[in-house]
PDB file of C-alpha atoms in Angstrom:
ATOM      1  CA  MET A   1     -13.395  -0.684  16.453  1.00 95.00           C
ATOM      2  CA  LEU A   2     -11.660  -2.399  14.032  1.00 98.00           C
ATOM      3  CA  PHE A   3      -9.007  -0.739  11.983  1.00 98.00           C
ATOM      4  CA  THR A   4      -6.998  -1.916   8.645  1.00 98.00           C
ATOM      5  CA  ASP A   5      -3.945  -1.156   7.393  1.00 98.00           C
ATOM      6  CA  THR A   6      -3.841  -1.629   3.975  1.00 98.00           C
ATOM      7  CA  HIS A   7       0.036  -1.513   3.677  1.00 98.00           C
ATOM      8  CA  THR A   8       2.296  -2.156   6.157  1.00 98.00           C
ATOM      9  CA  HIS A   9       6.209  -3.883   6.032  1.00 98.00           C
ATOM     10  CA  LEU A  10       6.115  -4.776   9.566  1.00 98.00           C
ATOM     11  CA  TYR A  11       7.398  -8.104   8.239  1.00 98.00           C
ATOM     12  CA  TYR A  12      11.011  -6.410   8.509  1.00 98.00           C
ATOM     13  CA  GLU A  13      11.436  -6.447  11.975  1.00 98.00           C
ATOM     14  CA  GLN A  14      12.793 -10.286  12.574  1.00 96.00           C
ATOM     15  CA  ASP A  15      13.743 -10.257  15.580  1.00 98.00           C
ATOM     16  CA  ALA A  16      10.748 -12.416  17.187  1.00 97.00           C
ATOM     17  CA  GLU A  17      10.303 -10.595  20.456  1.00 98.00           C
ATOM     18  CA  LYS A  18      10.159  -6.893  18.927  1.00 98.00           C
ATOM     19  CA  GLN A  19       8.178  -8.350  15.895  1.00 98.00           C
ATOM     20  CA  ALA A  20       5.854  -9.764  18.612  1.00 98.00           C
ATOM     21  CA  GLN A  21       5.659  -6.670  20.928  1.00 98.00           C
ATOM     22  CA  LEU A  22       4.523  -4.529  17.200  1.00 98.00           C
ATOM     23  CA  MET A  23       2.262  -6.789  16.657  1.00 98.00           C
ATOM     24  CA  GLU A  24       0.621  -6.435  20.321  1.00 98.00           C
ATOM     25  CA  ARG A  25       0.266  -2.584  20.220  1.00 98.00           C
ATOM     26  CA  CYS A  26      -1.545  -3.382  17.075  1.00 98.00           C
ATOM     27  CA  PHE A  27      -3.942  -5.158  18.779  1.00 98.00           C
ATOM     28  CA  GLU A  28      -4.045  -2.754  21.792  1.00 98.00           C
ATOM     29  CA  SER A  29      -4.921  -0.215  19.204  1.00 98.00           C
ATOM     30  CA  ASP A  30      -7.839  -2.182  17.087  1.00 98.00           C
ATOM     31  CA  VAL A  31      -5.466  -2.430  14.019  1.00 98.00           C
ATOM     32  CA  ASN A  32      -6.414  -6.185  13.714  1.00 98.00           C
ATOM     33  CA  ARG A  33      -5.868  -6.406   9.652  1.00 98.00           C
ATOM     34  CA  LEU A  34      -2.661  -6.334   7.892  1.00 98.00           C
ATOM     35  CA  PHE A  35      -1.847  -6.319   4.654  1.00 99.00           C
ATOM     36  CA  LEU A  36       1.604  -7.228   3.551  1.00 98.00           C
ATOM     37  CA  PRO A  37       2.860  -5.657   0.503  1.00 98.00           C
ATOM     38  CA  ASN A  38       6.208  -7.589  -1.096  1.00 98.00           C
ATOM     39  CA  VAL A  39       8.808  -5.988  -2.272  1.00 98.00           C
ATOM     40  CA  ASP A  40      11.618  -8.521  -3.851  1.00 98.00           C
ATOM     41  CA  VAL A  41      12.102 -12.379  -3.787  1.00 98.00           C
ATOM     42  CA  LYS A  42      13.626 -12.360  -0.398  1.00 97.00           C
ATOM     43  CA  SER A  43      10.748 -10.714   1.330  1.00 97.00           C
ATOM     44  CA  ILE A  44       8.178 -13.427  -0.062  1.00 98.00           C
ATOM     45  CA  ALA A  45       9.664 -15.755   3.147  1.00 98.00           C
ATOM     46  CA  MET A  46       9.190 -13.176   5.725  1.00 98.00           C
ATOM     47  CA  ILE A  47       6.030 -12.559   4.876  1.00 98.00           C
ATOM     48  CA  ASP A  48       4.832 -15.853   4.409  1.00 98.00           C
ATOM     49  CA  ASP A  49       6.569 -16.294   7.914  1.00 98.00           C
ATOM     50  CA  LEU A  50       4.067 -13.208   9.537  1.00 98.00           C
ATOM     51  CA  VAL A  51       0.993 -14.775   7.626  1.00 98.00           C
ATOM     52  CA  ALA A  52       1.712 -18.227   9.480  1.00 98.00           C
ATOM     53  CA  LYS A  53       2.126 -16.424  12.914  1.00 98.00           C
ATOM     54  CA  TYR A  54      -1.446 -14.705  12.616  1.00 98.00           C
ATOM     55  CA  PRO A  55      -3.263 -15.896   9.754  1.00 98.00           C
ATOM     56  CA  GLN A  56      -6.687 -14.187  11.018  1.00 98.00           C
ATOM     57  CA  ASN A  57      -4.583 -10.826  11.164  1.00 98.00           C
ATOM     58  CA  CYS A  58      -2.090 -10.930   8.252  1.00 98.00           C
ATOM     59  CA  PHE A  59      -2.474 -10.527   4.485  1.00 98.00           C
ATOM     60  CA  ALA A  60      -0.308 -11.224   1.751  1.00 98.00           C
ATOM     61  CA  MET A  61       0.641  -9.586  -1.770  1.00 98.00           C
ATOM     62  CA  ALA A  62       2.821 -10.523  -4.508  1.00 98.00           C
ATOM     63  CA  GLY A  63       4.949  -8.127  -6.381  1.00 98.00           C
ATOM     64  CA  LEU A  64       8.131  -6.397  -7.529  1.00 98.00           C
ATOM     65  CA  HIS A  65       8.550  -3.140  -6.609  1.00 98.00           C
ATOM     66  CA  PRO A  66       9.637  -0.602  -8.720  1.00 98.00           C
ATOM     67  CA  CYS A  67      12.937   0.138  -7.264  1.00 97.00           C
ATOM     68  CA  ASP A  68      13.935  -3.482  -7.611  1.00 97.00           C
ATOM     69  CA  VAL A  69      13.306  -3.298 -10.841  1.00 97.00           C
ATOM     70  CA  LYS A  70      16.987  -4.047 -12.326  1.00 96.00           C
ATOM     71  CA  GLU A  71      18.867  -5.723 -15.509  1.00 95.00           C
ATOM     72  CA  ASP A  72      17.311  -9.057 -14.069  1.00 97.00           C
ATOM     73  CA  TYR A  73      13.932  -8.157 -13.453  1.00 98.00           C
ATOM     74  CA  LEU A  74      12.614 -10.502 -15.908  1.00 98.00           C
ATOM     75  CA  THR A  75      13.915 -13.399 -13.781  1.00 98.00           C
ATOM     76  CA  LEU A  76      12.864 -12.235 -10.450  1.00 98.00           C
ATOM     77  CA  LEU A  77       9.390 -11.634 -11.921  1.00 98.00           C
ATOM     78  CA  ASP A  78       9.776 -15.149 -12.610  1.00 98.00           C
ATOM     79  CA  GLU A  79      10.325 -16.435  -9.267  1.00 98.00           C
ATOM     80  CA  ILE A  80       7.583 -14.019  -7.400  1.00 98.00           C
ATOM     81  CA  TYR A  81       5.330 -15.284  -9.945  1.00 98.00           C
ATOM     82  CA  ALA A  82       5.996 -18.666  -9.534  1.00 98.00           C
ATOM     83  CA  SER A  83       5.744 -18.192  -5.527  1.00 97.00           C
ATOM     84  CA  ILE A  84       2.159 -17.819  -5.619  1.00 97.00           C
ATOM     85  CA  ALA A  85       0.676 -20.778  -6.545  1.00 95.00           C
ATOM     86  CA  GLY A  86      -0.129 -22.456  -3.213  1.00 88.00           C
ATOM     87  CA  ARG A  87      -0.118 -19.534  -1.478  1.00 96.00           C
ATOM     88  CA  LYS A  88      -3.319 -17.315  -0.975  1.00 97.00           C
ATOM     89  CA  ILE A  89      -2.368 -13.777  -2.296  1.00 98.00           C
ATOM     90  CA  TYR A  90      -4.776 -10.821  -1.905  1.00 98.00           C
ATOM     91  CA  ALA A  91      -3.414  -8.713  -4.172  1.00 98.00           C
ATOM     92  CA  ILE A  92      -0.467  -7.836  -6.668  1.00 98.00           C
ATOM     93  CA  GLY A  93       1.793  -5.678  -5.136  1.00 96.00           C
ATOM     94  CA  GLU A  94       3.350  -3.483  -4.539  1.00 98.00           C
ATOM     95  CA  ILE A  95       3.943  -2.412  -8.171  1.00 98.00           C
ATOM     96  CA  GLY A  96       4.541   0.637 -10.479  1.00 98.00           C
ATOM     97  CA  ILE A  97       7.065   3.270 -11.446  1.00 98.00           C
ATOM     98  CA  ASP A  98       9.183   5.255  -9.242  1.00 98.00           C
ATOM     99  CA  LEU A  99      11.658   7.945 -10.741  1.00 97.00           C
ATOM    100  CA  TYR A 100      13.159   9.693  -7.867  1.00 96.00           C
ATOM    101  CA  TRP A 101      16.035   7.068  -7.156  1.00 91.00           C
ATOM    102  CA  ASP A 102      16.845   6.658 -10.845  1.00 91.00           C
ATOM    103  CA  LYS A 103      15.186   7.506 -14.194  1.00 94.00           C
ATOM    104  CA  THR A 104      17.271   5.956 -16.870  1.00 96.00           C
ATOM    105  CA  THR A 105      15.486   2.351 -15.938  1.00 97.00           C
ATOM    106  CA  LEU A 106      11.751   4.123 -16.601  1.00 98.00           C
ATOM    107  CA  ALA A 107      11.197   1.504 -19.628  1.00 98.00           C
ATOM    108  CA  ILE A 108      11.779  -1.785 -17.728  1.00 98.00           C
ATOM    109  CA  GLN A 109       9.819  -0.037 -14.880  1.00 98.00           C
ATOM    110  CA  GLN A 110       6.979   0.192 -17.266  1.00 98.00           C
ATOM    111  CA  ASP A 111       7.326  -3.240 -18.390  1.00 98.00           C
ATOM    112  CA  ALA A 112       7.309  -4.679 -15.740  1.00 98.00           C
ATOM    113  CA  PHE A 113       4.497  -2.584 -14.291  1.00 98.00           C
ATOM    114  CA  ARG A 114       2.325  -3.762 -16.874  1.00 98.00           C
ATOM    115  CA  LYS A 115       3.190  -7.461 -16.506  1.00 98.00           C
ATOM    116  CA  GLN A 116       2.212  -7.527 -13.159  1.00 98.00           C
ATOM    117  CA  ILE A 117      -1.123  -5.544 -13.764  1.00 98.00           C
ATOM    118  CA  ALA A 118      -1.243  -8.827 -16.114  1.00 98.00           C
ATOM    119  CA  TRP A 119      -0.937 -11.307 -13.384  1.00 98.00           C
ATOM    120  CA  ALA A 120      -3.507  -9.305 -11.449  1.00 98.00           C
ATOM    121  CA  LYS A 121      -6.619  -9.174 -13.999  1.00 98.00           C
ATOM    122  CA  ASP A 122      -5.479 -12.843 -15.287  1.00 98.00           C
ATOM    123  CA  LEU A 123      -5.658 -14.029 -11.213  1.00 98.00           C
ATOM    124  CA  GLY A 124      -9.019 -11.576 -10.561  1.00 98.00           C
ATOM    125  CA  LEU A 125      -6.556  -9.679  -8.050  1.00 98.00           C
ATOM    126  CA  PRO A 126      -6.382  -5.993  -6.998  1.00 98.00           C
ATOM    127  CA  ILE A 127      -3.066  -4.080  -7.866  1.00 98.00           C
ATOM    128  CA  VAL A 128      -1.174  -1.585  -5.346  1.00 98.00           C
ATOM    129  CA  ILE A 129       0.459   0.563  -7.098  1.00 98.00           C
ATOM    130  CA  HIS A 130       3.669   2.933  -5.855  1.00 98.00           C
ATOM    131  CA  CYS A 131       4.358   5.819  -7.408  1.00 98.00           C
ATOM    132  CA  ARG A 132       7.105   8.329  -6.586  1.00 97.00           C
ATOM    133  CA  GLU A 133       7.824  11.331  -9.087  1.00 96.00           C
ATOM    134  CA  ALA A 134       5.729   9.391 -11.563  1.00 97.00           C
ATOM    135  CA  PHE A 135       2.054  10.233 -11.886  1.00 97.00           C
ATOM    136  CA  ASP A 136       2.211  11.437 -15.685  1.00 97.00           C
ATOM    137  CA  GLU A 137       3.968   7.880 -16.300  1.00 98.00           C
ATOM    138  CA  VAL A 138       1.467   5.885 -14.194  1.00 98.00           C
ATOM    139  CA  PHE A 139      -1.308   7.006 -15.201  1.00 98.00           C
ATOM    140  CA  GLU A 140      -0.381   6.795 -18.974  1.00 98.00           C
ATOM    141  CA  VAL A 141       0.273   2.666 -18.279  1.00 98.00           C
ATOM    142  CA  LEU A 142      -3.542   2.756 -16.445  1.00 98.00           C
ATOM    143  CA  GLU A 143      -5.072   4.392 -18.828  1.00 98.00           C
ATOM    144  CA  SER A 144      -3.738   1.937 -21.338  1.00 98.00           C
ATOM    145  CA  GLU A 145      -5.045  -1.040 -19.080  1.00 98.00           C
ATOM    146  CA  ARG A 146      -8.442   0.685 -18.236  1.00 97.00           C
ATOM    147  CA  GLY A 147     -10.994  -1.818 -17.739  1.00 97.00           C
ATOM    148  CA  GLU A 148     -13.213  -3.456 -15.572  1.00 95.00           C
ATOM    149  CA  LYS A 149     -10.291  -5.782 -14.344  1.00 97.00           C
ATOM    150  CA  LEU A 150      -7.957  -3.023 -13.446  1.00 98.00           C
ATOM    151  CA  ARG A 151      -8.526  -1.900  -9.862  1.00 98.00           C
ATOM    152  CA  GLY A 152      -6.541  -1.224  -6.572  1.00 98.00           C
ATOM    153  CA  ILE A 153      -5.274   0.939  -4.441  1.00 98.00           C
ATOM    154  CA  PHE A 154      -2.787   4.009  -5.075  1.00 98.00           C
ATOM    155  CA  HIS A 155      -0.332   3.433  -2.147  1.00 98.00           C
ATOM    156  CA  CYS A 156       0.350   6.507  -0.032  1.00 97.00           C
ATOM    157  CA  PHE A 157      -1.351   8.772  -2.297  1.00 98.00           C
ATOM    158  CA  THR A 158       0.314  12.104  -2.311  1.00 96.00           C
ATOM    159  CA  GLY A 159      -1.008  14.112  -5.338  1.00 96.00           C
ATOM    160  CA  ASN A 160      -3.111  16.711  -6.307  1.00 97.00           C
ATOM    161  CA  LEU A 161      -7.182  16.903  -6.541  1.00 97.00           C
ATOM    162  CA  ALA A 162      -6.941  16.075 -10.193  1.00 98.00           C
ATOM    163  CA  GLN A 163      -4.630  13.532 -10.036  1.00 98.00           C
ATOM    164  CA  ALA A 164      -6.908  11.978  -6.886  1.00 98.00           C
ATOM    165  CA  ARG A 165     -10.042  12.329  -9.228  1.00 98.00           C
ATOM    166  CA  GLN A 166      -8.300  10.262 -12.224  1.00 98.00           C
ATOM    167  CA  ALA A 167      -7.015   7.637  -9.767  1.00 98.00           C
ATOM    168  CA  ILE A 168     -10.694   7.097  -8.370  1.00 98.00           C
ATOM    169  CA  ASP A 169     -12.223   7.107 -12.168  1.00 98.00           C
ATOM    170  CA  LEU A 170      -9.686   4.396 -12.711  1.00 98.00           C
ATOM    171  CA  ASN A 171     -11.135   1.957 -10.138  1.00 98.00           C
ATOM    172  CA  PHE A 172      -8.862   3.049  -7.404  1.00 98.00           C
ATOM    173  CA  TYR A 173      -9.138   3.392  -3.775  1.00 98.00           C
ATOM    174  CA  LEU A 174      -6.364   6.238  -2.140  1.00 98.00           C
ATOM    175  CA  GLY A 175      -4.091   4.936   0.268  1.00 98.00           C
ATOM    176  CA  ILE A 176      -3.960   7.598   3.037  1.00 98.00           C
ATOM    177  CA  GLY A 177      -1.064   7.525   5.420  1.00 98.00           C
ATOM    178  CA  GLY A 178       1.211   9.391   7.933  1.00 98.00           C
ATOM    179  CA  VAL A 179       1.484  12.400   4.895  1.00 98.00           C
ATOM    180  CA  VAL A 180      -1.804  13.483   5.756  1.00 98.00           C
ATOM    181  CA  THR A 181      -0.726  14.894   9.146  1.00 98.00           C
ATOM    182  CA  TYR A 182       2.169  16.955   8.133  1.00 97.00           C
ATOM    183  CA  LYS A 183       1.402  20.506   8.137  1.00 92.00           C
ATOM    184  CA  LYS A 184       3.142  21.389   4.663  1.00 93.00           C
ATOM    185  CA  ALA A 185       1.940  18.438   2.951  1.00 94.00           C
ATOM    186  CA  GLY A 186      -1.476  20.052   1.556  1.00 95.00           C
ATOM    187  CA  LEU A 187      -3.013  16.630   1.290  1.00 97.00           C
ATOM    188  CA  ASP A 188      -5.582  17.513   3.836  1.00 95.00           C
ATOM    189  CA  LEU A 189      -6.746  20.325   1.307  1.00 95.00           C
ATOM    190  CA  VAL A 190      -7.073  17.562  -1.422  1.00 97.00           C
ATOM    191  CA  LEU A 191      -9.105  15.408   0.805  1.00 97.00           C
ATOM    192  CA  ALA A 192     -11.436  18.076   1.547  1.00 95.00           C
ATOM    193  CA  ASP A 193     -12.795  17.505  -2.164  1.00 97.00           C
ATOM    194  CA  ILE A 194     -13.020  13.673  -1.900  1.00 98.00           C
ATOM    195  CA  PRO A 195     -15.472  11.453  -0.444  1.00 98.00           C
ATOM    196  CA  LEU A 196     -14.426   9.203   2.279  1.00 98.00           C
ATOM    197  CA  ASN A 197     -15.381   6.195   0.642  1.00 98.00           C
ATOM    198  CA  ASN A 198     -12.796   6.459  -1.582  1.00 98.00           C
ATOM    199  CA  LEU A 199     -10.501   6.231   0.904  1.00 98.00           C
ATOM    200  CA  VAL A 200      -8.237   3.215   2.871  1.00 98.00           C
ATOM    201  CA  LEU A 201      -5.995   3.520   5.973  1.00 98.00           C
ATOM    202  CA  GLU A 202      -2.236   2.871   5.964  1.00 98.00           C
ATOM    203  CA  THR A 203       1.063   3.219   7.733  1.00 98.00           C
ATOM    204  CA  ASP A 204       3.840   1.591   4.902  1.00 98.00           C
ATOM    205  CA  SER A 205       5.775   0.944   8.429  1.00 98.00           C
ATOM    206  CA  PRO A 206       8.469   1.048   9.050  1.00 98.00           C
ATOM    207  CA  TYR A 207       8.516   4.544   7.044  1.00 98.00           C
ATOM    208  CA  LEU A 208       6.559   7.725   7.188  1.00 98.00           C
ATOM    209  CA  ALA A 209       5.443   7.854  10.913  1.00 98.00           C
ATOM    210  CA  PRO A 210       2.673  10.174  11.334  1.00 98.00           C
ATOM    211  CA  VAL A 211       3.297  13.471  14.046  1.00 97.00           C
ATOM    212  CA  PRO A 212       3.975  13.164  16.461  1.00 97.00           C
ATOM    213  CA  PHE A 213       5.986  10.275  15.476  1.00 98.00           C
ATOM    214  CA  ARG A 214       7.760  12.036  11.972  1.00 97.00           C
ATOM    215  CA  GLY A 215      11.003  11.466  11.618  1.00 95.00           C
ATOM    216  CA  LYS A 216      11.073   8.325  13.792  1.00 98.00           C
ATOM    217  CA  PRO A 217      10.173   4.346  12.485  1.00 98.00           C
ATOM    218  CA  ASN A 218       6.946   3.805  11.901  1.00 98.00           C
ATOM    219  CA  GLU A 219       4.241   1.057  13.088  1.00 98.00           C
ATOM    220  CA  SER A 220       1.257  -0.174  12.251  1.00 98.00           C
ATOM    221  CA  SER A 221      -0.287   0.648  15.544  1.00 98.00           C
ATOM    222  CA  TYR A 222       0.085   4.665  14.270  1.00 98.00           C
ATOM    223  CA  LEU A 223      -2.436   3.935  12.421  1.00 98.00           C
ATOM    224  CA  VAL A 224      -4.502   5.621  14.869  1.00 98.00           C
ATOM    225  CA  TYR A 225      -3.089   9.007  14.332  1.00 98.00           C
ATOM    226  CA  ILE A 226      -3.840   8.615  10.766  1.00 98.00           C
ATOM    227  CA  ALA A 227      -7.343   7.979  11.599  1.00 98.00           C
ATOM    228  CA  GLN A 228      -7.823  10.838  14.088  1.00 98.00           C
ATOM    229  CA  LYS A 229      -6.557  13.665  11.265  1.00 98.00           C
ATOM    230  CA  LEU A 230      -9.197  12.148   8.986  1.00 98.00           C
ATOM    231  CA  ALA A 231     -12.012  12.260  11.577  1.00 98.00           C
ATOM    232  CA  ASP A 232     -10.893  16.221  12.501  1.00 97.00           C
ATOM    233  CA  ILE A 233     -10.959  16.213   7.837  1.00 97.00           C
ATOM    234  CA  TYR A 234     -14.467  14.884   7.497  1.00 98.00           C
ATOM    235  CA  GLY A 235     -15.629  16.119  10.810  1.00 98.00           C
ATOM    236  CA  VAL A 236     -17.043  12.630  12.395  1.00 98.00           C
ATOM    237  CA  SER A 237     -15.744   9.991  14.561  1.00 98.00           C
ATOM    238  CA  VAL A 238     -12.713   7.733  14.425  1.00 98.00           C
ATOM    239  CA  GLU A 239     -15.191   5.146  14.477  1.00 98.00           C
ATOM    240  CA  GLU A 240     -16.572   6.194  11.581  1.00 98.00           C
ATOM    241  CA  ILE A 241     -13.187   6.398  10.040  1.00 98.00           C
ATOM    242  CA  ALA A 242     -12.266   2.886  10.945  1.00 98.00           C
ATOM    243  CA  ASN A 243     -15.407   1.315   9.970  1.00 98.00           C
ATOM    244  CA  VAL A 244     -15.321   3.115   6.302  1.00 98.00           C
ATOM    245  CA  THR A 245     -12.014   2.431   5.970  1.00 98.00           C
ATOM    246  CA  THR A 246     -12.132  -1.129   6.840  1.00 98.00           C
ATOM    247  CA  GLU A 247     -15.246  -1.892   4.988  1.00 98.00           C
ATOM    248  CA  ASN A 248     -13.759  -0.397   1.705  1.00 98.00           C
ATOM    249  CA  SER A 249     -10.600  -2.335   2.387  1.00 98.00           C
ATOM    250  CA  LYS A 250     -12.647  -5.735   2.272  1.00 98.00           C
ATOM    251  CA  LYS A 251     -14.196  -4.349  -0.687  1.00 98.00           C
ATOM    252  CA  ILE A 252     -10.648  -4.336  -2.529  1.00 98.00           C
ATOM    253  CA  PHE A 253      -9.407  -7.582  -1.126  1.00 98.00           C
ATOM    254  CA  GLY A 254     -12.256  -9.454  -0.606  1.00 98.00           C
ATOM    255  CA  VAL A 255     -11.593 -11.041   3.084  1.00 97.00           C
TER     256      VAL A 255
END
């Protein structure tokens, strides 16, 4: 079996021994492909370090997280874009709009989102979208950017059926993480009407740990619990979940 975690911040763990243990538990659980979303300038070096340690397993993204879009965002965008040269980047992300913490920055979040979508189109890369309490705002931008070059993953998808179908119609896969294991989330009911070939797996570690670890730090090895929940929803084996979602990740990232 080969699992792919399409969205993990495993690089946040900077203790070398603990980081190595996290990776070892991934390998023990057949989680052998990890895609690392960037969030700010500081995390670039952390991602590059992990990729250098595990070049066959870890794959970098570049982007400015919407929660880090502040007054100096244009300077930060310039620094992140400059970092792409000479590095192998597999996606622009995570980018998008987050109105949970601060609604006053919507205009500059939208501008940063559009600028980074332009990077992705120019570089022929997918985007990985962060959307929190901002589906209407994110879809407004995506619809205006609709086209063959716009594609990627709707990270941590928690929307309704209509939103799922709109995302898929825009050429996006749905990133399914620990939330699908939460009883009151209702995501299992949405996925009942969405084909498996539209999904990829993710953990968003260290956040959003699946049941039975909810409320505790998440890690990429827990991807197997998410896969088991999807196996239950779709009535297929965990091996089938691993195969289909990993093949989907290869279509998206090209590796």
